[in-house]
Tab-separated table of C-alpha atoms and ligand atoms in Angstrom:
chain	number	residue	atom	x	y	z
S	1	MET	CA	0.000	0.000	0.000
S	2	ALA	CA	1.360	3.402	-0.961
S	3	ILE	CA	1.864	5.952	1.796
S	4	SER	CA	1.173	9.609	1.014
S	5	GLY	CA	3.872	12.266	1.207
S	6	GLU	CA	1.480	14.675	2.965
S	7	GLY	CA	3.238	16.514	5.770
S	8	LYS	CA	6.698	15.405	4.646
S	9	VAL	CA	9.480	17.496	3.134
S	10	ALA	CA	11.681	16.188	0.321
S	11	ILE	CA	14.893	17.770	-0.981
S	12	VAL	CA	15.895	17.012	-4.579
S	13	THR	CA	19.345	18.075	-5.804
S	14	GLY	CA	19.993	18.759	-9.481
S	15	ALA	CA	16.272	19.396	-9.864
S	16	SER	CA	16.271	21.892	-12.734
S	17	ALA	CA	16.024	19.335	-15.559
S	18	GLY	CA	15.910	15.695	-16.534
S	19	ILE	CA	15.708	13.048	-13.838
S	20	GLY	CA	15.841	15.553	-10.959
S	21	GLN	CA	12.960	17.568	-12.346
S	22	ALA	CA	10.883	14.432	-12.927
S	23	ILE	CA	11.571	13.210	-9.383
S	24	ALA	CA	10.571	16.549	-7.841
S	25	VAL	CA	7.338	16.618	-9.844
S	26	GLY	CA	6.628	12.947	-9.061
S	27	LEU	CA	7.081	13.488	-5.322
S	28	ALA	CA	4.889	16.613	-5.394
S	29	ARG	CA	2.174	14.556	-7.093
S	30	VAL	CA	2.029	12.158	-4.128
S	31	GLY	CA	1.865	14.966	-1.599
S	32	PHE	CA	5.446	15.773	-0.558
S	33	SER	CA	6.441	19.387	0.050
S	34	LEU	CA	9.450	20.053	-2.134
S	35	ALA	CA	12.761	21.827	-1.749
S	36	VAL	CA	14.561	21.950	-5.086
S	37	GLY	CA	18.126	23.001	-5.747
S	38	ALA	CA	20.286	23.425	-8.826
S	39	ARG	CA	23.326	25.467	-9.742
S	40	ARG	CA	21.362	28.004	-11.780
S	41	LYS	CA	18.331	29.079	-9.796
S	42	GLU	CA	16.618	30.594	-12.853
S	43	ARG	CA	16.491	27.105	-14.379
S	44	LEU	CA	14.280	25.999	-11.480
S	45	ASP	CA	11.422	28.240	-12.611
S	46	ASP	CA	9.729	25.629	-14.804
S	47	VAL	CA	9.847	22.886	-12.188
S	48	SER	CA	8.638	25.324	-9.497
S	49	LYS	CA	5.664	26.349	-11.651
S	50	GLU	CA	4.790	22.742	-12.432
S	51	ILE	CA	4.935	21.778	-8.747
S	52	GLU	CA	2.768	24.757	-7.816
S	53	ARG	CA	0.251	23.752	-10.470
S	54	ILE	CA	0.118	20.184	-9.126
S	55	SER	CA	0.136	20.875	-5.403
S	56	GLY	CA	-1.050	24.467	-5.087
S	57	ALA	CA	2.082	25.235	-3.085
S	58	ARG	CA	5.249	26.799	-4.403
S	59	PRO	CA	8.318	24.695	-3.558
S	60	TYR	CA	11.352	26.107	-1.785
S	61	ALA	CA	13.702	26.730	-4.725
S	62	ALA	CA	17.243	28.004	-4.334
S	63	ALA	CA	20.664	27.907	-5.941
S	64	LEU	CA	22.634	24.841	-4.932
S	65	ASP	CA	26.096	23.831	-6.063
S	66	VAL	CA	26.878	20.542	-4.337
S	67	THR	CA	30.584	21.046	-5.063
S	68	ASP	CA	30.633	24.154	-2.875
S	69	THR	CA	30.360	23.738	0.909
S	70	THR	CA	29.099	27.308	1.438
S	71	SER	CA	26.368	26.828	-1.145
S	72	VAL	CA	25.337	23.487	0.418
S	73	GLU	CA	25.141	25.011	3.901
S	74	ARG	CA	23.195	28.050	2.668
S	75	PHE	CA	20.718	25.814	0.830
S	76	ILE	CA	20.144	23.501	3.800
S	77	SER	CA	19.661	26.336	6.251
S	78	GLY	CA	17.199	27.937	3.800
S	79	VAL	CA	15.191	24.697	3.631
S	80	LEU	CA	15.170	24.372	7.419
S	81	ASP	CA	14.123	28.017	7.863
S	82	HIS	CA	11.319	27.477	5.364
S	83	TYR	CA	9.937	24.097	6.439
S	84	GLY	CA	11.543	23.417	9.834
S	85	LYS	CA	12.369	19.796	8.928
S	86	VAL	CA	13.482	17.387	6.216
S	87	ASN	CA	12.183	13.836	5.715
S	88	VAL	CA	13.616	12.818	2.354
S	89	LEU	CA	16.923	13.620	0.668
S	90	VAL	CA	17.183	12.659	-3.001
S	91	ASN	CA	20.840	12.899	-3.997
S	92	ASN	CA	20.339	13.253	-7.731
S	93	ALA	CA	22.954	15.851	-8.768
S	94	GLY	CA	25.600	14.089	-10.822
S	95	LYS	CA	27.161	13.957	-14.240
S	96	ALA	CA	29.431	12.106	-16.643
S	97	LEU	CA	32.102	14.069	-18.492
S	98	GLY	CA	33.865	12.566	-21.469
S	99	LEU	CA	34.698	9.003	-22.385
S	100	ASP	CA	38.420	9.323	-21.928
S	101	HIS	CA	40.474	6.221	-21.407
S	102	ILE	CA	42.776	6.298	-18.406
S	103	ASP	CA	45.879	7.305	-20.285
S	104	ALA	CA	48.066	10.313	-20.867
S	105	SER	CA	45.502	12.158	-22.986
S	106	ALA	CA	42.685	12.095	-20.390
S	107	ASN	CA	41.176	15.344	-19.154
S	108	GLU	CA	41.852	15.516	-15.404
S	109	ASP	CA	39.536	18.497	-14.944
S	110	ASP	CA	36.647	16.285	-16.068
S	111	TRP	CA	37.682	13.601	-13.592
S	112	GLN	CA	37.901	16.109	-10.767
S	113	GLU	CA	34.483	17.578	-11.547
S	114	MET	CA	32.815	14.147	-11.634
S	115	LEU	CA	34.428	13.108	-8.344
S	116	ASP	CA	33.540	16.401	-6.698
S	117	THR	CA	29.918	16.386	-7.881
S	118	ASN	CA	28.945	12.713	-7.837
S	119	VAL	CA	30.835	11.637	-4.720
S	120	MET	CA	31.789	14.630	-2.581
S	121	GLY	CA	28.570	16.489	-3.468
S	122	LEU	CA	26.441	13.572	-2.296
S	123	LEU	CA	28.537	13.280	0.858
S	124	ARG	CA	28.378	17.026	1.603
S	125	MET	CA	24.594	16.981	1.465
S	126	THR	CA	24.172	13.698	3.332
S	127	LYS	CA	26.597	14.482	6.143
S	128	ARG	CA	24.779	17.710	6.999
S	129	LEU	CA	21.271	16.276	6.698
S	130	VAL	CA	21.626	12.973	8.549
S	131	PRO	CA	20.864	14.565	11.971
S	132	TYR	CA	17.687	16.202	10.617
S	133	LEU	CA	16.592	13.016	8.864
S	134	ILE	CA	16.945	11.119	12.147
S	135	GLU	CA	15.146	13.908	14.013
S	136	SER	CA	12.226	13.743	11.548
S	137	GLY	CA	11.403	10.271	12.881
S	138	ASP	CA	10.652	9.211	9.287
S	139	GLY	CA	13.743	9.933	7.202
S	140	HIS	CA	14.824	8.568	3.845
S	141	ILE	CA	18.003	8.987	1.805
S	142	ILE	CA	17.521	8.103	-1.850
S	143	ASN	CA	20.712	8.077	-3.880
S	144	ILE	CA	20.537	8.097	-7.652
S	145	GLY	CA	23.197	5.614	-8.680
S	146	SER	CA	23.608	3.987	-12.085
S	147	THR	CA	24.159	0.699	-13.834
S	148	ALA	CA	27.652	2.231	-14.156
S	149	GLY	CA	27.970	1.487	-10.439
S	150	HIS	CA	27.554	-2.220	-11.146
S	151	GLU	CA	29.651	-2.684	-14.271
S	152	ALA	CA	32.636	-0.705	-15.541
S	153	TYR	CA	33.079	0.064	-19.229
S	154	ALA	CA	35.941	1.411	-21.324
S	155	GLY	CA	35.974	5.195	-21.224
S	156	GLY	CA	33.866	5.198	-18.082
S	157	GLY	CA	36.594	4.456	-15.568
S	158	VAL	CA	36.072	7.561	-13.488
S	159	TYR	CA	32.309	7.979	-14.026
S	160	CYS	CA	31.802	4.290	-13.156
S	161	GLY	CA	34.181	4.767	-10.242
S	162	THR	CA	31.989	7.552	-8.870
S	163	LYS	CA	28.869	5.403	-9.200
S	164	PHE	CA	30.587	2.392	-7.584
S	165	ALA	CA	31.422	4.838	-4.787
S	166	VAL	CA	27.769	5.912	-4.525
S	167	ARG	CA	26.852	2.251	-4.149
S	168	ALA	CA	29.465	1.739	-1.430
S	169	ILE	CA	28.375	4.888	0.400
S	170	THR	CA	24.738	3.786	0.213
S	171	GLY	CA	25.672	0.402	1.686
S	172	ALA	CA	27.694	1.978	4.502
S	173	LEU	CA	24.864	4.396	5.337
S	174	ARG	CA	22.455	1.477	5.495
S	175	GLN	CA	24.707	-0.110	8.120
S	176	GLU	CA	25.343	3.106	10.023
S	177	LEU	CA	21.677	4.080	10.196
S	178	LEU	CA	20.437	0.634	11.166
S	179	GLY	CA	18.115	1.028	14.155
S	180	LYS	CA	17.543	4.715	13.391
S	181	PRO	CA	14.386	6.004	11.682
S	182	VAL	CA	16.066	6.584	8.297
S	183	ARG	CA	15.672	4.400	5.251
S	184	VAL	CA	18.456	4.262	2.657
S	185	SER	CA	17.805	3.433	-0.991
S	186	SER	CA	19.664	3.458	-4.259
S	187	ILE	CA	17.885	3.784	-7.594
S	188	ASP	CA	20.237	2.751	-10.399
S	189	PRO	CA	19.166	3.466	-13.989
S	190	GLY	CA	20.879	2.491	-17.214
S	191	MET	CA	20.515	4.599	-20.363
S	192	VAL	CA	18.085	7.474	-19.842
S	193	GLU	CA	17.582	10.046	-22.573
S	194	THR	CA	18.062	13.421	-20.885
S	195	GLU	CA	20.779	16.064	-21.183
S	196	PHE	CA	23.140	13.435	-19.697
S	197	SER	CA	24.984	12.639	-22.928
S	198	ILE	CA	24.982	16.260	-24.133
S	199	VAL	CA	26.763	17.163	-20.879
S	200	ARG	CA	29.055	14.136	-21.209
S	201	PHE	CA	30.115	15.256	-24.684
S	202	HIS	CA	30.499	18.904	-23.680
S	203	GLY	CA	27.519	20.126	-25.707
S	204	ASP	CA	28.015	17.989	-28.835
S	205	GLU	CA	24.339	17.234	-29.538
S	206	ASP	CA	24.974	15.066	-32.614
S	207	ARG	CA	27.316	12.781	-30.705
S	208	ALA	CA	24.851	12.639	-27.815
S	209	ALA	CA	21.962	11.724	-30.124
S	210	LYS	CA	23.952	8.759	-31.495
S	211	VAL	CA	24.050	7.185	-28.020
S	212	TYR	CA	20.282	6.629	-28.155
S	213	GLU	CA	19.909	6.082	-31.920
S	214	GLY	CA	17.466	3.294	-32.689
S	215	LEU	CA	16.890	2.517	-28.993
S	216	ARG	CA	13.954	3.002	-26.724
S	217	PRO	CA	15.884	4.508	-23.802
S	218	LEU	CA	14.405	5.080	-20.379
S	219	ARG	CA	12.754	8.442	-19.798
S	220	ALA	CA	13.375	10.620	-16.761
S	221	GLU	CA	9.826	9.805	-15.605
S	222	ASP	CA	10.643	6.077	-15.510
S	223	VAL	CA	13.360	6.758	-12.954
S	224	ALA	CA	11.085	9.134	-11.039
S	225	ASP	CA	8.439	6.380	-10.827
S	226	CYS	CA	10.968	4.170	-9.001
S	227	VAL	CA	11.930	6.964	-6.599
S	228	VAL	CA	8.277	7.663	-5.849
S	229	PHE	CA	7.663	3.939	-5.322
S	230	ALA	CA	10.537	3.726	-2.815
S	231	ALA	CA	9.429	6.924	-1.029
S	232	THR	CA	5.826	5.806	-0.662
S	233	ARG	CA	6.348	2.349	0.842
S	234	PRO	CA	5.203	1.860	4.416
S	235	PHE	CA	7.909	2.956	6.848
S	236	HIS	CA	9.042	-0.605	7.663
S	237	VAL	CA	9.821	-1.327	3.990
S	238	ASN	CA	13.276	-0.262	2.797
S	239	ILE	CA	13.842	-0.552	-0.935
S	240	ASP	CA	17.589	-1.169	-0.793
S	241	GLU	CA	18.346	-1.036	-4.485
S	242	MET	CA	16.488	-0.913	-7.778
S	243	ILE	CA	18.228	-1.383	-11.138
S	244	LEU	CA	16.278	-0.362	-14.210
S	245	LYS	CA	17.214	-0.562	-17.857
S	246	SER	CA	15.546	-0.002	-21.186
S	247	ILE	CA	14.146	-3.080	-22.875
S	248	ASP	CA	16.857	-2.433	-25.484
S	249	GLN	CA	19.785	-2.531	-23.046
S	250	ALA	CA	21.208	-5.791	-21.678
S	251	ASP	CA	24.362	-4.286	-20.183
S	252	SER	CA	26.642	-1.334	-20.770
S	253	ARG	CA	28.017	-2.827	-23.997
S	254	ARG	CA	25.063	-4.719	-25.439
S	255	VAL	CA	22.121	-2.752	-26.754
S	256	ALA	CA	19.557	-3.544	-29.434
S	257	ARG	CA	19.164	-0.830	-32.069
S	258	HIS	CA	16.064	-1.030	-34.260
S	259	GLY	CA	15.480	-4.473	-32.786
S	260	GLN	CA	18.844	-5.797	-34.018
S	261	PRO	CA	21.246	-6.922	-31.257
S	262	SER	CA	24.535	-5.040	-31.805
P	301	8X3	C1	24.161	6.372	-16.974
P	301	8X3	C2	24.373	4.985	-17.466
P	301	8X3	O1	25.647	3.532	-19.158
P	301	8X3	O2	25.385	5.867	-19.710
P	301	8X3	O3	24.417	6.493	-15.635
P	301	8X3	O4	26.925	5.214	-18.003
P	301	8X3	S1	25.640	4.930	-18.621
């Protein structure tokens, strides 16, 4: 039986587009009060309007750069001033940059940015919110991992490394919070058609489009459905991990394009 989000506050990072936006909207639909953050606050306007249309209440929306401790602390104190509590933290902010092999030509700035966003960003948010999630009496950390956290692929050494780290951190949190009123989940999608590949290829839209050519990739809403499912289980049910892939993806190397296995 699904439990409503009424009376509960959910934070979604990286909420201005794609999976983050779909998660924020999905949680608003089942009654959660939303706090949404993204690096460029003006990009949160659309999601804020959509949430207000669905719920009648404007979400708390503010600039949030998870790579910047000051920004993280300002965002969290803004959420607490606004709502007075936090029940759910969805650590969605994350990115892949490049497909460099680990050799002399690799772009170390890309590596640093992925590590700082996907790993340290998630940790910065989680570390500061754990006490409030416990205090809520009904807390939930939902980390957005990836199939890249289950299987490495050439060119994905560092991106996969960050997602393996997310999986390890999720597992450790599950142990550390055992006996406390905080659930810990990881939702791990495969190929999802969002701005993900455009960001990965530094704005090269043609190259990004080729990733999904002939496939039926997951949509952001498919991932959001899983997050909403996890967040609306009765309190004694912890969805530890969900892995979802397109019907056209068997693993990170094998996909079917136009129905033909490649
Ligand atoms: C996204 C999945 O396979 O593009 O996290 O790395 S993949």
